[in-house]
N, CA and C of each residue as an Amber inpcrd file, in Angstrom:
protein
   447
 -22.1520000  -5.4160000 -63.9670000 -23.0720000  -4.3970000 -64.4520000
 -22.3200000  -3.1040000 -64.7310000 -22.7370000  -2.4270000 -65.9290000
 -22.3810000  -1.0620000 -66.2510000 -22.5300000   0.1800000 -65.2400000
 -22.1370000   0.7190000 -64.9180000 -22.4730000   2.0080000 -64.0930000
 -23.6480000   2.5300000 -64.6730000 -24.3700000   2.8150000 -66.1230000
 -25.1030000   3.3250000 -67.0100000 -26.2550000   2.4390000 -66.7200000
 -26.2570000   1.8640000 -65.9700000 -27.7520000   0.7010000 -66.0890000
 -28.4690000   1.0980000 -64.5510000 -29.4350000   1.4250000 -64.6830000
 -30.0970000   2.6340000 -64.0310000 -30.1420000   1.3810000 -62.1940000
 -29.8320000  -0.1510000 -62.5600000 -30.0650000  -0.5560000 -61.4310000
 -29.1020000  -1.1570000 -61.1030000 -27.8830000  -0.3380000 -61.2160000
 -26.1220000   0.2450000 -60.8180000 -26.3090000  -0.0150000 -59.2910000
 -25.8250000  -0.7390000 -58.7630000 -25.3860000  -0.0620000 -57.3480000
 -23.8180000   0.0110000 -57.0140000 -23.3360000   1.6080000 -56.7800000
 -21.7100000   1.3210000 -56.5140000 -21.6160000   0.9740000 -55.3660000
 -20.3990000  -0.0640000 -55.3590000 -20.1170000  -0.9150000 -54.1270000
 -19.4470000   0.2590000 -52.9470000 -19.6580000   0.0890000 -52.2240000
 -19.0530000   0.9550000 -50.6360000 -17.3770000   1.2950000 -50.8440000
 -17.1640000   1.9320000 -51.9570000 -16.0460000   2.2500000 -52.4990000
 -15.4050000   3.6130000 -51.8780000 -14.5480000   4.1860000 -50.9830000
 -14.0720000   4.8780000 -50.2490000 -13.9610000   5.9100000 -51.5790000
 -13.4790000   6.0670000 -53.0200000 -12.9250000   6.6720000 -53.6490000
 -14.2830000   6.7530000 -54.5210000 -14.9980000   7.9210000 -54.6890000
 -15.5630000   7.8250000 -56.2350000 -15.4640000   7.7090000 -57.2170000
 -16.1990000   7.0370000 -58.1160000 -16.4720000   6.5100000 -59.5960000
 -15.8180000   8.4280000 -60.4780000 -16.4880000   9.0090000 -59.7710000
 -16.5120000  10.6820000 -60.3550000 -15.2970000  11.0250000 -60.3640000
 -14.5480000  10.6940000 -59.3860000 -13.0040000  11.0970000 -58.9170000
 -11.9230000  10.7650000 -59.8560000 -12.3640000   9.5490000 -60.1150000
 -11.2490000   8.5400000 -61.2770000 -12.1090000   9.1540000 -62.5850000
 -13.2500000   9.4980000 -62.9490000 -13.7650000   9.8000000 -63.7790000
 -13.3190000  11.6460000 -64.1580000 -13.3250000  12.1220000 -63.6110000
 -12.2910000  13.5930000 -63.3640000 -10.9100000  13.3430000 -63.6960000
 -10.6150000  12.5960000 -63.0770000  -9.0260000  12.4870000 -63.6490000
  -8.6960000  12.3760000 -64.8520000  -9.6650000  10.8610000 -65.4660000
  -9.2730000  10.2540000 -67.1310000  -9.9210000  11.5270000 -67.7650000
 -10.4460000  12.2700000 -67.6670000 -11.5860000  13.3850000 -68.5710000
 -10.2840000  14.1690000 -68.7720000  -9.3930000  14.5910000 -67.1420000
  -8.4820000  15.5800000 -67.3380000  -7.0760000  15.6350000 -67.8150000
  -6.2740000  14.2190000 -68.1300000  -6.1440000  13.5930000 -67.9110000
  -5.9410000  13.6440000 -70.1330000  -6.9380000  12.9520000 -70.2380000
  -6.8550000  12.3740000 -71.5290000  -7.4970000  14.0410000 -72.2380000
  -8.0880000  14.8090000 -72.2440000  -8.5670000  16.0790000 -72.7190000
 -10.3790000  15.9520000 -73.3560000 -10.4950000  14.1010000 -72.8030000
 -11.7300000  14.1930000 -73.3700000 -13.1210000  14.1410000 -72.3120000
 -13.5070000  15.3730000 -72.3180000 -14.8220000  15.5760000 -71.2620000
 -15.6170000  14.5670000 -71.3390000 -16.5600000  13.8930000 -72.6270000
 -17.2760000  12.7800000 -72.4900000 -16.6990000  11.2940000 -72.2100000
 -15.7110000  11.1340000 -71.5710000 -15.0020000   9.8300000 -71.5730000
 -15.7450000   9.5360000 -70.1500000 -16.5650000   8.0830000 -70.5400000
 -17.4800000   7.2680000 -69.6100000 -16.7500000   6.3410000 -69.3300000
 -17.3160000   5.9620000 -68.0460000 -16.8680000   4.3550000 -67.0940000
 -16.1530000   3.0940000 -68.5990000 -17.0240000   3.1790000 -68.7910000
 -16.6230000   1.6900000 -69.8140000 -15.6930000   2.1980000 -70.7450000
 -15.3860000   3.6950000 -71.1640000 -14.1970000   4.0670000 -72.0330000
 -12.6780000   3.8600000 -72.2750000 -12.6310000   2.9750000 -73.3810000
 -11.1580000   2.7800000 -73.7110000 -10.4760000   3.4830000 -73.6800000
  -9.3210000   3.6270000 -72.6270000  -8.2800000   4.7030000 -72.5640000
  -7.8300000   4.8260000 -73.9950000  -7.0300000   4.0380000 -74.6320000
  -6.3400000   3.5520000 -75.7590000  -6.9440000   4.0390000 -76.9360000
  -8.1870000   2.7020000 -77.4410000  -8.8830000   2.9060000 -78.2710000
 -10.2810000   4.0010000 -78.5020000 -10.7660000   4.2150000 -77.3860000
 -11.7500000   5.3270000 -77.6520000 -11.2920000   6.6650000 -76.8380000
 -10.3580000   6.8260000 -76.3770000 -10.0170000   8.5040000 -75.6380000
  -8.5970000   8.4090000 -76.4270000  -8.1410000   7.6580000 -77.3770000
  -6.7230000   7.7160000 -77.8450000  -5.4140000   8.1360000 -76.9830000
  -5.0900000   7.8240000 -75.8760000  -4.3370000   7.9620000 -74.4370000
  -3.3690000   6.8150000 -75.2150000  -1.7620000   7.1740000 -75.6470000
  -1.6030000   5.9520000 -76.2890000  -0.0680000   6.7670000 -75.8600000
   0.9900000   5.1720000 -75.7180000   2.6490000   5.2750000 -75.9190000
   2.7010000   6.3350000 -74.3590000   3.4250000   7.2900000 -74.6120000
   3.8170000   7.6120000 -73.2300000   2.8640000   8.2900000 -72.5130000
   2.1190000   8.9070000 -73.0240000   0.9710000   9.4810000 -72.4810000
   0.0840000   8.2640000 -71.6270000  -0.2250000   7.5480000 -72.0680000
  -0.9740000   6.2260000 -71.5890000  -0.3740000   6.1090000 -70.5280000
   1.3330000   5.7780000 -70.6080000   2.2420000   5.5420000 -69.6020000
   1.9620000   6.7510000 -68.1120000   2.3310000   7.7240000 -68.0880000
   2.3160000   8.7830000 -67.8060000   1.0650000   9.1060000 -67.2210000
  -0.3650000   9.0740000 -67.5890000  -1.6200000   8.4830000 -66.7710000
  -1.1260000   7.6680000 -65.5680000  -1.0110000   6.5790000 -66.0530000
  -0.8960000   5.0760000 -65.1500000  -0.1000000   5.9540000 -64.1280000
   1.1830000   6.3150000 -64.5650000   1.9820000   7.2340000 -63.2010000
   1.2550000   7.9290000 -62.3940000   0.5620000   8.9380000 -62.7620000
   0.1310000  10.3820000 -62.0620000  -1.2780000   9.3270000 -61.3450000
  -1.7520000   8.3840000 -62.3630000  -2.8440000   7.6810000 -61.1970000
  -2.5950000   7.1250000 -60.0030000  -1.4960000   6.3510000 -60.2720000
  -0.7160000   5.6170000 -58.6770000  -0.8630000   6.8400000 -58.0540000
  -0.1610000   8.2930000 -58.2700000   0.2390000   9.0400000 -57.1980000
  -1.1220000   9.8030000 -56.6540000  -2.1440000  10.4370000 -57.6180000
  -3.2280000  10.9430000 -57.1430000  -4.2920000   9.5860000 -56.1050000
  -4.3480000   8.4970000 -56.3850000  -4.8540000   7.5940000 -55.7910000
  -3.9610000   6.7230000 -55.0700000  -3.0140000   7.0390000 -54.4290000
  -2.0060000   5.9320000 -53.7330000  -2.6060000   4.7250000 -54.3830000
  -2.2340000   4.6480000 -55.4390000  -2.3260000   2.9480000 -56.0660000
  -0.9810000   2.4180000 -56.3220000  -0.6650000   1.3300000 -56.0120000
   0.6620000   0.5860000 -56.4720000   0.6250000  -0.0430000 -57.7410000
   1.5520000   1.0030000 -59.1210000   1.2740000   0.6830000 -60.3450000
   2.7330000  -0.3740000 -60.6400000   3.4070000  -0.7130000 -59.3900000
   4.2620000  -1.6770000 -60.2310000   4.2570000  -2.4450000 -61.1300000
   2.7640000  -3.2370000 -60.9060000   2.8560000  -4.4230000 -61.5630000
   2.1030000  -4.0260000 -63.2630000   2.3700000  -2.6430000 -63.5560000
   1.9330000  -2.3580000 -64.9500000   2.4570000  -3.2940000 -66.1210000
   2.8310000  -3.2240000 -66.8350000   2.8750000  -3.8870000 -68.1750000
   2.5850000  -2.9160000 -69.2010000   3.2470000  -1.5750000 -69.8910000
   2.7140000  -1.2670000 -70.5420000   2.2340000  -1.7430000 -72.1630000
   3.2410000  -2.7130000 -72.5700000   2.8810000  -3.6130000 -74.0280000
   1.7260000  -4.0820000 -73.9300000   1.2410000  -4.4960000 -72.7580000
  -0.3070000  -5.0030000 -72.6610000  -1.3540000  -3.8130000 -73.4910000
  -1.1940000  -2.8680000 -72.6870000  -2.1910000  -1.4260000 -73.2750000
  -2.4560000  -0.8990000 -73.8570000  -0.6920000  -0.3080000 -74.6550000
  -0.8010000   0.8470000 -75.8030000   0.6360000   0.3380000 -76.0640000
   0.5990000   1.4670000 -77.2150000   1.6510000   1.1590000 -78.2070000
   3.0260000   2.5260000 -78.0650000   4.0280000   2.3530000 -79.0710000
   5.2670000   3.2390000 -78.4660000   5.1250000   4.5320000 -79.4170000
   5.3460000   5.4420000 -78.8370000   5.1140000   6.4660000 -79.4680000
   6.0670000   6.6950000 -80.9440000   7.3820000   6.1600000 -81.0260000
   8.4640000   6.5190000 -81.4650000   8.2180000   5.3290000 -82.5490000
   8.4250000   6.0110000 -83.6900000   8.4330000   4.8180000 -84.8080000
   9.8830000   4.2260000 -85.0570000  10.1740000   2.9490000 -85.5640000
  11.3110000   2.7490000 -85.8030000  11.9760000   1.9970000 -87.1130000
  12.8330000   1.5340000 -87.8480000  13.0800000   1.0050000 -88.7560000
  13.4460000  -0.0290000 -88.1950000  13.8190000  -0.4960000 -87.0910000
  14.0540000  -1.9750000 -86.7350000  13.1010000  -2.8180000 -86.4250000
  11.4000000  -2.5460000 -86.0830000  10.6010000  -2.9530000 -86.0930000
   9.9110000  -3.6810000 -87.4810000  10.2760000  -3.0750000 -88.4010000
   9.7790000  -3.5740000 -89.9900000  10.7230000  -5.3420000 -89.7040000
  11.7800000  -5.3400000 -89.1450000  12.4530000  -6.6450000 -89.0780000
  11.9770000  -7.3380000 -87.8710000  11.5170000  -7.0440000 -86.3870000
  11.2270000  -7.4030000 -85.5260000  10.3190000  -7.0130000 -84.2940000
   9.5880000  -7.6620000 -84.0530000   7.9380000  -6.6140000 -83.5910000
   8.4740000  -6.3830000 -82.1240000   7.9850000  -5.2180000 -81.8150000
   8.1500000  -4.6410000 -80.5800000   7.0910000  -5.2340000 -79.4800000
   7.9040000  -5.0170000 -77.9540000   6.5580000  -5.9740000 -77.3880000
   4.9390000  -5.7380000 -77.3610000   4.5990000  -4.6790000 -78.0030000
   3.6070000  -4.6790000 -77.7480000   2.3500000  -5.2260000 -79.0080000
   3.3800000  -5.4380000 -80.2990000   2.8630000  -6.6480000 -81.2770000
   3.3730000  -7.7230000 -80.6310000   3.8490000  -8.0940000 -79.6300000
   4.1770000  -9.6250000 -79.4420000   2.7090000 -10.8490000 -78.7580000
   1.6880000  -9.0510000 -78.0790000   1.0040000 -10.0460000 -76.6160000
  -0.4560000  -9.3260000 -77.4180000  -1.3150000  -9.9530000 -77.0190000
  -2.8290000  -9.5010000 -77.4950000  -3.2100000  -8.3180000 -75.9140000
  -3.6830000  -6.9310000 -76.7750000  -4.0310000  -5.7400000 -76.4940000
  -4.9470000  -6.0660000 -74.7820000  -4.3470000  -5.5500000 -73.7750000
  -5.8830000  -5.3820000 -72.8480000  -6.2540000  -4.4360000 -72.4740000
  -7.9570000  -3.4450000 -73.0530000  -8.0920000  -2.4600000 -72.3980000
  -8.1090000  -2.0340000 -71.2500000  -7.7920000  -1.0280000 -70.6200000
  -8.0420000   0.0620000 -70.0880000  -9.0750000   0.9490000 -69.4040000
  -9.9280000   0.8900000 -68.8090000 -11.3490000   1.9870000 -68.4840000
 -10.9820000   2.4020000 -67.7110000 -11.3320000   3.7090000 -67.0780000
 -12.1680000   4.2950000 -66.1000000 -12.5050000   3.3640000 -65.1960000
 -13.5560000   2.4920000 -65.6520000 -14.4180000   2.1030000 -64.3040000
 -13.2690000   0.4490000 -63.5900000 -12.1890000   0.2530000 -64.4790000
 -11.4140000  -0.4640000 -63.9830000  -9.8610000   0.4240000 -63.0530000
 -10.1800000   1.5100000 -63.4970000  -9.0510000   2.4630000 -62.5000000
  -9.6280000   2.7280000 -61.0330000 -10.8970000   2.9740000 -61.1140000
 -11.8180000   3.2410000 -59.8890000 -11.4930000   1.8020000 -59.3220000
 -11.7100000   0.7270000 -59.5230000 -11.4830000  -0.3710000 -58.8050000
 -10.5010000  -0.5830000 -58.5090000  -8.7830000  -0.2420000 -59.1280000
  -7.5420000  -0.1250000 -58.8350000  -7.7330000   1.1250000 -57.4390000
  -7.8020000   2.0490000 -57.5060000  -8.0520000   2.9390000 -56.8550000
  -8.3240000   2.7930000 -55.6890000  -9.4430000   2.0260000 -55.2130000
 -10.4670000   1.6820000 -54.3880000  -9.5180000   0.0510000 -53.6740000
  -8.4770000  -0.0870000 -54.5360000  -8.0070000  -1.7690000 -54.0010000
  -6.3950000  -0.7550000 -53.9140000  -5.6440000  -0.0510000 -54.3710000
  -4.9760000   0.1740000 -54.0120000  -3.5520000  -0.2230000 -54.6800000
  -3.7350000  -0.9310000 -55.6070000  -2.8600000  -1.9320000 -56.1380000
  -3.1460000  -1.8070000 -57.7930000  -2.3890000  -1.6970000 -58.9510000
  -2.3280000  -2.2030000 -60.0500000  -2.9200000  -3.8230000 -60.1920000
  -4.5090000  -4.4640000 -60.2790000  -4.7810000  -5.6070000 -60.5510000
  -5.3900000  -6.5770000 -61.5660000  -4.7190000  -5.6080000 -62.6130000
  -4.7580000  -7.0230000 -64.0180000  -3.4010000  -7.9510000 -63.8170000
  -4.2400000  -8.7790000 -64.4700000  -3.8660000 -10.7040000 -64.2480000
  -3.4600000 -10.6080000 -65.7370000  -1.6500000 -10.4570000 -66.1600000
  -1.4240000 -10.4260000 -67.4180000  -1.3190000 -11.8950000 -67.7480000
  -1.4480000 -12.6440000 -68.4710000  -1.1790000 -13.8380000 -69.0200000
   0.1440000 -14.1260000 -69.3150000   0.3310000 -15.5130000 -69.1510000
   2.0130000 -15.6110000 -69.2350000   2.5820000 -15.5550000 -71.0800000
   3.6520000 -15.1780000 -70.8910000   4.2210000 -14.3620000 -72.2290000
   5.8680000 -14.2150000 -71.7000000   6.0380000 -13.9370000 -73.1040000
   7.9390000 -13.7770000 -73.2200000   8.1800000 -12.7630000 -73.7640000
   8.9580000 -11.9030000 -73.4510000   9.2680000 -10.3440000 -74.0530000
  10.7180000 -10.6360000 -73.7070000  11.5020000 -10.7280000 -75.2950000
  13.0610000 -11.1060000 -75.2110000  13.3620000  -9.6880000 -74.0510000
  14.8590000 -10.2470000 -73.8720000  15.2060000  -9.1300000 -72.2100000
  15.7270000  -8.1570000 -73.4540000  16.3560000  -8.1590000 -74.3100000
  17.8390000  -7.5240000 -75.1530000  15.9080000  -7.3360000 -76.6530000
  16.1310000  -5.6730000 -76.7740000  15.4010000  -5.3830000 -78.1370000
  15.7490000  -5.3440000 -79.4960000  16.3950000  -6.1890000 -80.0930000
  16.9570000  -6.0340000 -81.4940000  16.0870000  -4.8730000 -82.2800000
  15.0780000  -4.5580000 -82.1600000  14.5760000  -3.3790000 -83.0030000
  15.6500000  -2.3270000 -82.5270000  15.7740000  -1.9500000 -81.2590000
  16.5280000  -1.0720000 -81.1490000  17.8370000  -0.9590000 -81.3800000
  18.2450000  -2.2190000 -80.8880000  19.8090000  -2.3530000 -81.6880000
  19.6380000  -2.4710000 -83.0330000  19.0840000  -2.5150000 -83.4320000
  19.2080000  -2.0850000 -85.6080000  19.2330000  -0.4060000 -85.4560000
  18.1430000   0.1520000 -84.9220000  17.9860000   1.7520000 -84.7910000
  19.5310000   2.0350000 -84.7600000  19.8640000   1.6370000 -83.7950000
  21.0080000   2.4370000 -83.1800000  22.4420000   2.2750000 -84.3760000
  22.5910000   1.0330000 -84.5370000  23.5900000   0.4380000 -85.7770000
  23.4770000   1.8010000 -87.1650000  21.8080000   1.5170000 -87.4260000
  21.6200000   2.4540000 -88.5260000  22.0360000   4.5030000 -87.9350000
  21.7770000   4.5640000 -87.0010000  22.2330000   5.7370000 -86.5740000
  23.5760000   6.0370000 -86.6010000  24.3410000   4.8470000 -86.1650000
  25.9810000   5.5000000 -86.0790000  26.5890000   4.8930000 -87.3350000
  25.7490000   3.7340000 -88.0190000  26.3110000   4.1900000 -89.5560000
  26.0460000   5.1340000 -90.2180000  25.0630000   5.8780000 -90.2630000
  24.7980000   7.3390000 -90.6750000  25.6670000   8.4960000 -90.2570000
  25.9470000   8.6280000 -88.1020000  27.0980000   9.3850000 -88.2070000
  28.0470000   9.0510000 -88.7600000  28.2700000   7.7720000 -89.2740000
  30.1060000   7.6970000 -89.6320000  30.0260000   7.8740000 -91.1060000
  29.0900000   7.5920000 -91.8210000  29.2490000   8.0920000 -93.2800000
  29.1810000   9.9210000 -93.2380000  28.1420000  10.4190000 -92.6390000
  28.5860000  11.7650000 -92.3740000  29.8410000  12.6380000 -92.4840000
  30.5370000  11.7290000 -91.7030000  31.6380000  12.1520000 -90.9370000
  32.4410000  12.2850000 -91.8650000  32.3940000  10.9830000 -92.7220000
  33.4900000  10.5930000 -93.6760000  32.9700000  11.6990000 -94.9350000
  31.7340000  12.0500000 -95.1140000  31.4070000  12.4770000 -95.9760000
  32.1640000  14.3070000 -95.9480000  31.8840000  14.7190000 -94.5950000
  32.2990000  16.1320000 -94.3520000  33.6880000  16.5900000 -93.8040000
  34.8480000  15.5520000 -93.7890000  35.7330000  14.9580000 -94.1530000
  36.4490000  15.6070000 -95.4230000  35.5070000  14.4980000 -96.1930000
  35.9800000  14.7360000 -97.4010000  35.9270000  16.0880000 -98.3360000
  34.9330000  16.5950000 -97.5920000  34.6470000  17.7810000 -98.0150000
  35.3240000  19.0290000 -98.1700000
């Protein structure tokens, strides 16, 4: 049941619904952000910011965010040219939101507890090794260029 459904009962939860609900409001900059609100997709909390939540939540709620996953959530802030050749992990795995009223239950349990599905995220990022290739071929034509100059 929704928190919004007038015959809500919150479970004997040590931490309030309001508490975690204060945070994401403060948090993401958006005052109307409700229980069922997509961090991601409806408060736009996305790439490191998203990240960076998840942090400051472990620490304001002693929650253990090890077991995060951020490719599951949101996406990377930083655009890249090696991605046009090879998808980053977070095109690799299908999106899982985010709420409020699922942080209150982290909160209240103490622990980071989504159940990610099994998946492969190569260890070594070839998007980034192209970035980087294209970067220091750029310094070295530079170089050669002002050089020549």
């Amino acid at each position: 049941m929704e928190p919004e459904d007038p015959h809500f009962e919150e479970p004997a939860y040590t931490i309030p619904l309001d508490d975690v609900l204060a945070f994401v409001r403060k948090k993401t900059e958006h005052p109307g952000a409700a229980p069922g609100s997509d961090l991601f997709a409806d408060l736009h909390c996305t790439g490191k910011a998203f990240s960076s939540l998840v942090t400051d939540f472990g620490r304001a709620f002693n929650v253990d965010v090890s077991g995060y996953q951020w490719y599951f959530h949101t996406d990377e802030d930083d655009h890249s040219i090696g991605t046009m050749l090879f998808k980053p992990p977070n095109e690799r795995v299908q999106r899982i939101p985010v709420t409020p009223e699922m942080l209150w239950v982290m909160a209240n349990e103490g622990q980071w507890n989504i159940a990610y599905p099994e998946h492969e995220i190569p260890s070594s990022r070839a998007d980034i090794l192209i970035n980087i290739l294209l970067f220091l071929a750029g310094a070295l034509l530079l170089a050669y260029i002002a050089k020549r100059w």
